[in-house]
Amino acid sequence: MAALNLNANLPVYIQWPDDAALTLIQRRRAYQPLLTTMRLHDQNQLWRGIARDIRNNHIFRPTRKQCREKWNALKSGYENLERLINRNPEGYPTRTPTLHDERFHQELSDEFWKVERKYLLFN
């Protein structure tokens, strides 16, 4: 009888080193012009490239999915810290900032990812 893995559906949390998280932000920034014009499905190639860049330049070995999840966490953390700094005028739920939220707040302060998407028509 096979062993039952009760933790199979639990998320796995990994600790990103600061230098790898900074590379993630820098690579994501570099790809921003492409990301505003690509279909969402086609963006997987770019995330794969970002993961490869991090693996090639750091000991840390993230997957494409882990890079995308960390990016989303960094954006969310930035937005949360902005709410706290501005006394949360909209009344959104907030949480205690993480070390990465604080460490990378300035790096994300230009909000480069908020550029409007350019929709392409495909025949």
PDB file of C-alpha atoms in Angstrom:
ATOM      1  CA  MET A   1       0.000   0.000   0.000  1.00  0.00           C
ATOM      2  CA  ALA A   2       1.347   3.434  -0.940  1.00  0.00           C
ATOM      3  CA  ALA A   3       1.929   6.008   1.758  1.00  0.00           C
ATOM      4  CA  LEU A   4      -0.583   8.843   1.861  1.00  0.00           C
ATOM      5  CA  ASN A   5       0.999  12.284   1.584  1.00  0.00           C
ATOM      6  CA  LEU A   6      -1.234  14.554   3.662  1.00  0.00           C
ATOM      7  CA  ASN A   7       0.880  17.614   2.796  1.00  0.00           C
ATOM      8  CA  ALA A   8       0.553  17.232  -0.997  1.00  0.00           C
ATOM      9  CA  ASN A   9      -1.747  20.246  -1.416  1.00  0.00           C
ATOM     10  CA  LEU A  10      -0.043  22.569   1.052  1.00  0.00           C
ATOM     11  CA  PRO A  11       1.965  25.426  -0.451  1.00  0.00           C
ATOM     12  CA  VAL A  12       5.721  25.197  -0.147  1.00  0.00           C
ATOM     13  CA  TYR A  13       7.324  28.400   1.090  1.00  0.00           C
ATOM     14  CA  ILE A  14      10.888  29.102   0.129  1.00  0.00           C
ATOM     15  CA  GLN A  15      13.114  31.875   1.416  1.00  0.00           C
ATOM     16  CA  TRP A  16      14.404  34.013  -1.429  1.00  0.00           C
ATOM     17  CA  PRO A  17      17.903  35.437  -0.916  1.00  0.00           C
ATOM     18  CA  ASP A  18      18.008  39.230  -1.262  1.00  0.00           C
ATOM     19  CA  ASP A  19      20.321  39.148  -4.278  1.00  0.00           C
ATOM     20  CA  ALA A  20      18.043  36.723  -6.145  1.00  0.00           C
ATOM     21  CA  ALA A  21      14.949  38.823  -5.321  1.00  0.00           C
ATOM     22  CA  LEU A  22      16.727  41.937  -6.605  1.00  0.00           C
ATOM     23  CA  THR A  23      17.660  40.124  -9.823  1.00  0.00           C
ATOM     24  CA  LEU A  24      14.015  39.082 -10.188  1.00  0.00           C
ATOM     25  CA  ILE A  25      12.913  42.716  -9.941  1.00  0.00           C
ATOM     26  CA  GLN A  26      15.590  43.885 -12.377  1.00  0.00           C
ATOM     27  CA  ARG A  27      14.784  41.192 -14.954  1.00  0.00           C
ATOM     28  CA  ARG A  28      11.042  41.811 -14.595  1.00  0.00           C
ATOM     29  CA  ARG A  29      11.686  45.518 -15.155  1.00  0.00           C
ATOM     30  CA  ALA A  30      13.742  44.743 -18.288  1.00  0.00           C
ATOM     31  CA  TYR A  31      10.917  42.599 -19.700  1.00  0.00           C
ATOM     32  CA  GLN A  32       8.183  45.168 -18.953  1.00  0.00           C
ATOM     33  CA  PRO A  33       7.916  46.478 -22.555  1.00  0.00           C
ATOM     34  CA  LEU A  34       7.391  42.938 -23.846  1.00  0.00           C
ATOM     35  CA  LEU A  35       4.950  42.010 -21.107  1.00  0.00           C
ATOM     36  CA  THR A  36       2.621  44.885 -22.019  1.00  0.00           C
ATOM     37  CA  THR A  37       2.195  43.547 -25.546  1.00  0.00           C
ATOM     38  CA  MET A  38       2.288  39.751 -25.120  1.00  0.00           C
ATOM     39  CA  ARG A  39      -0.673  37.480 -24.597  1.00  0.00           C
ATOM     40  CA  LEU A  40      -0.717  36.129 -21.048  1.00  0.00           C
ATOM     41  CA  HIS A  41      -0.165  32.577 -22.266  1.00  0.00           C
ATOM     42  CA  ASP A  42       2.997  33.612 -24.125  1.00  0.00           C
ATOM     43  CA  GLN A  43       4.502  35.214 -21.022  1.00  0.00           C
ATOM     44  CA  ASN A  44       5.566  31.788 -19.718  1.00  0.00           C
ATOM     45  CA  GLN A  45       8.662  31.980 -21.934  1.00  0.00           C
ATOM     46  CA  LEU A  46       9.716  35.240 -20.300  1.00  0.00           C
ATOM     47  CA  TRP A  47       9.229  33.855 -16.795  1.00  0.00           C
ATOM     48  CA  ARG A  48      11.265  30.809 -17.805  1.00  0.00           C
ATOM     49  CA  GLY A  49      14.031  33.179 -18.949  1.00  0.00           C
ATOM     50  CA  ILE A  50      13.923  35.120 -15.687  1.00  0.00           C
ATOM     51  CA  ALA A  51      14.224  31.879 -13.704  1.00  0.00           C
ATOM     52  CA  ARG A  52      17.155  30.809 -15.893  1.00  0.00           C
ATOM     53  CA  ASP A  53      18.903  34.169 -15.355  1.00  0.00           C
ATOM     54  CA  ILE A  54      18.574  33.800 -11.590  1.00  0.00           C
ATOM     55  CA  ARG A  55      19.820  30.196 -11.674  1.00  0.00           C
ATOM     56  CA  ASN A  56      22.800  31.212 -13.830  1.00  0.00           C
ATOM     57  CA  ASN A  57      23.829  34.070 -11.556  1.00  0.00           C
ATOM     58  CA  HIS A  58      22.959  32.853  -8.057  1.00  0.00           C
ATOM     59  CA  ILE A  59      23.121  29.705  -5.984  1.00  0.00           C
ATOM     60  CA  PHE A  60      19.335  29.932  -5.649  1.00  0.00           C
ATOM     61  CA  ARG A  61      17.414  27.727  -8.137  1.00  0.00           C
ATOM     62  CA  PRO A  62      13.823  28.989  -8.594  1.00  0.00           C
ATOM     63  CA  THR A  63      11.329  27.665 -11.116  1.00  0.00           C
ATOM     64  CA  ARG A  64       9.292  29.796 -13.516  1.00  0.00           C
ATOM     65  CA  LYS A  65       6.282  29.413 -11.234  1.00  0.00           C
ATOM     66  CA  GLN A  66       8.255  30.403  -8.131  1.00  0.00           C
ATOM     67  CA  CYS A  67       9.506  33.532  -9.923  1.00  0.00           C
ATOM     68  CA  ARG A  68       5.995  34.560 -10.881  1.00  0.00           C
ATOM     69  CA  GLU A  69       4.701  33.880  -7.356  1.00  0.00           C
ATOM     70  CA  LYS A  70       7.554  35.856  -5.774  1.00  0.00           C
ATOM     71  CA  TRP A  71       6.932  38.726  -8.186  1.00  0.00           C
ATOM     72  CA  ASN A  72       3.261  38.795  -7.203  1.00  0.00           C
ATOM     73  CA  ALA A  73       4.241  38.703  -3.516  1.00  0.00           C
ATOM     74  CA  LEU A  74       6.681  41.590  -4.007  1.00  0.00           C
ATOM     75  CA  LYS A  75       4.001  43.696  -5.746  1.00  0.00           C
ATOM     76  CA  SER A  76       1.453  42.866  -3.071  1.00  0.00           C
ATOM     77  CA  GLY A  77       3.953  43.685  -0.330  1.00  0.00           C
ATOM     78  CA  TYR A  78       4.821  46.984  -1.972  1.00  0.00           C
ATOM     79  CA  GLU A  79       1.144  47.947  -2.251  1.00  0.00           C
ATOM     80  CA  ASN A  80       0.507  46.917   1.365  1.00  0.00           C
ATOM     81  CA  LEU A  81       3.423  49.017   2.618  1.00  0.00           C
ATOM     82  CA  GLU A  82       2.236  51.978   0.518  1.00  0.00           C
ATOM     83  CA  ARG A  83      -1.170  51.728   2.226  1.00  0.00           C
ATOM     84  CA  LEU A  84       0.472  51.679   5.643  1.00  0.00           C
ATOM     85  CA  ILE A  85       2.715  54.648   4.813  1.00  0.00           C
ATOM     86  CA  ASN A  86      -0.264  56.638   3.493  1.00  0.00           C
ATOM     87  CA  ARG A  87      -2.482  55.664   6.454  1.00  0.00           C
ATOM     88  CA  ASN A  88      -4.658  53.470   4.239  1.00  0.00           C
ATOM     89  CA  PRO A  89      -7.223  56.071   3.076  1.00  0.00           C
ATOM     90  CA  GLU A  90      -9.210  53.451   1.118  1.00  0.00           C
ATOM     91  CA  GLY A  91      -9.519  51.200   4.178  1.00  0.00           C
ATOM     92  CA  TYR A  92      -8.092  48.095   2.486  1.00  0.00           C
ATOM     93  CA  PRO A  93      -7.001  45.235   4.740  1.00  0.00           C
ATOM     94  CA  THR A  94      -3.305  45.484   5.643  1.00  0.00           C
ATOM     95  CA  ARG A  95      -0.741  43.189   7.226  1.00  0.00           C
ATOM     96  CA  THR A  96       2.638  43.544   8.872  1.00  0.00           C
ATOM     97  CA  PRO A  97       5.244  44.104   6.148  1.00  0.00           C
ATOM     98  CA  THR A  98       7.854  41.408   5.544  1.00  0.00           C
ATOM     99  CA  LEU A  99      11.579  42.107   5.387  1.00  0.00           C
ATOM    100  CA  HIS A 100      11.433  41.942   1.578  1.00  0.00           C
ATOM    101  CA  ASP A 101       8.491  44.373   1.537  1.00  0.00           C
ATOM    102  CA  GLU A 102      10.656  46.904   3.350  1.00  0.00           C
ATOM    103  CA  ARG A 103      13.950  46.041   1.667  1.00  0.00           C
ATOM    104  CA  PHE A 104      12.624  46.391  -1.893  1.00  0.00           C
ATOM    105  CA  HIS A 105      10.088  49.182  -1.403  1.00  0.00           C
ATOM    106  CA  GLN A 106      12.376  51.825  -2.916  1.00  0.00           C
ATOM    107  CA  GLU A 107      13.330  49.542  -5.832  1.00  0.00           C
ATOM    108  CA  LEU A 108       9.634  49.195  -6.705  1.00  0.00           C
ATOM    109  CA  SER A 109       8.628  52.790  -5.967  1.00  0.00           C
ATOM    110  CA  ASP A 110       8.435  53.793  -9.639  1.00  0.00           C
ATOM    111  CA  GLU A 111       5.619  51.208 -10.064  1.00  0.00           C
ATOM    112  CA  PHE A 112       6.920  50.273 -13.518  1.00  0.00           C
ATOM    113  CA  TRP A 113       4.535  47.306 -13.787  1.00  0.00           C
ATOM    114  CA  LYS A 114       1.458  49.569 -13.787  1.00  0.00           C
ATOM    115  CA  VAL A 115       1.921  50.511 -17.429  1.00  0.00           C
ATOM    116  CA  GLU A 116      -1.280  49.987 -19.380  1.00  0.00           C
ATOM    117  CA  ARG A 117      -1.367  46.765 -21.388  1.00  0.00           C
ATOM    118  CA  LYS A 118      -1.370  47.190 -25.138  1.00  0.00           C
ATOM    119  CA  TYR A 119      -3.861  44.775 -26.582  1.00  0.00           C
ATOM    120  CA  LEU A 120      -2.975  43.199 -29.879  1.00  0.00           C
ATOM    121  CA  LEU A 121      -5.467  41.887 -32.366  1.00  0.00           C
ATOM    122  CA  PHE A 122      -4.549  38.484 -33.700  1.00  0.00           C
ATOM    123  CA  ASN A 123      -6.096  37.326 -36.944  1.00  0.00           C
TER     124      ASN A 123
END
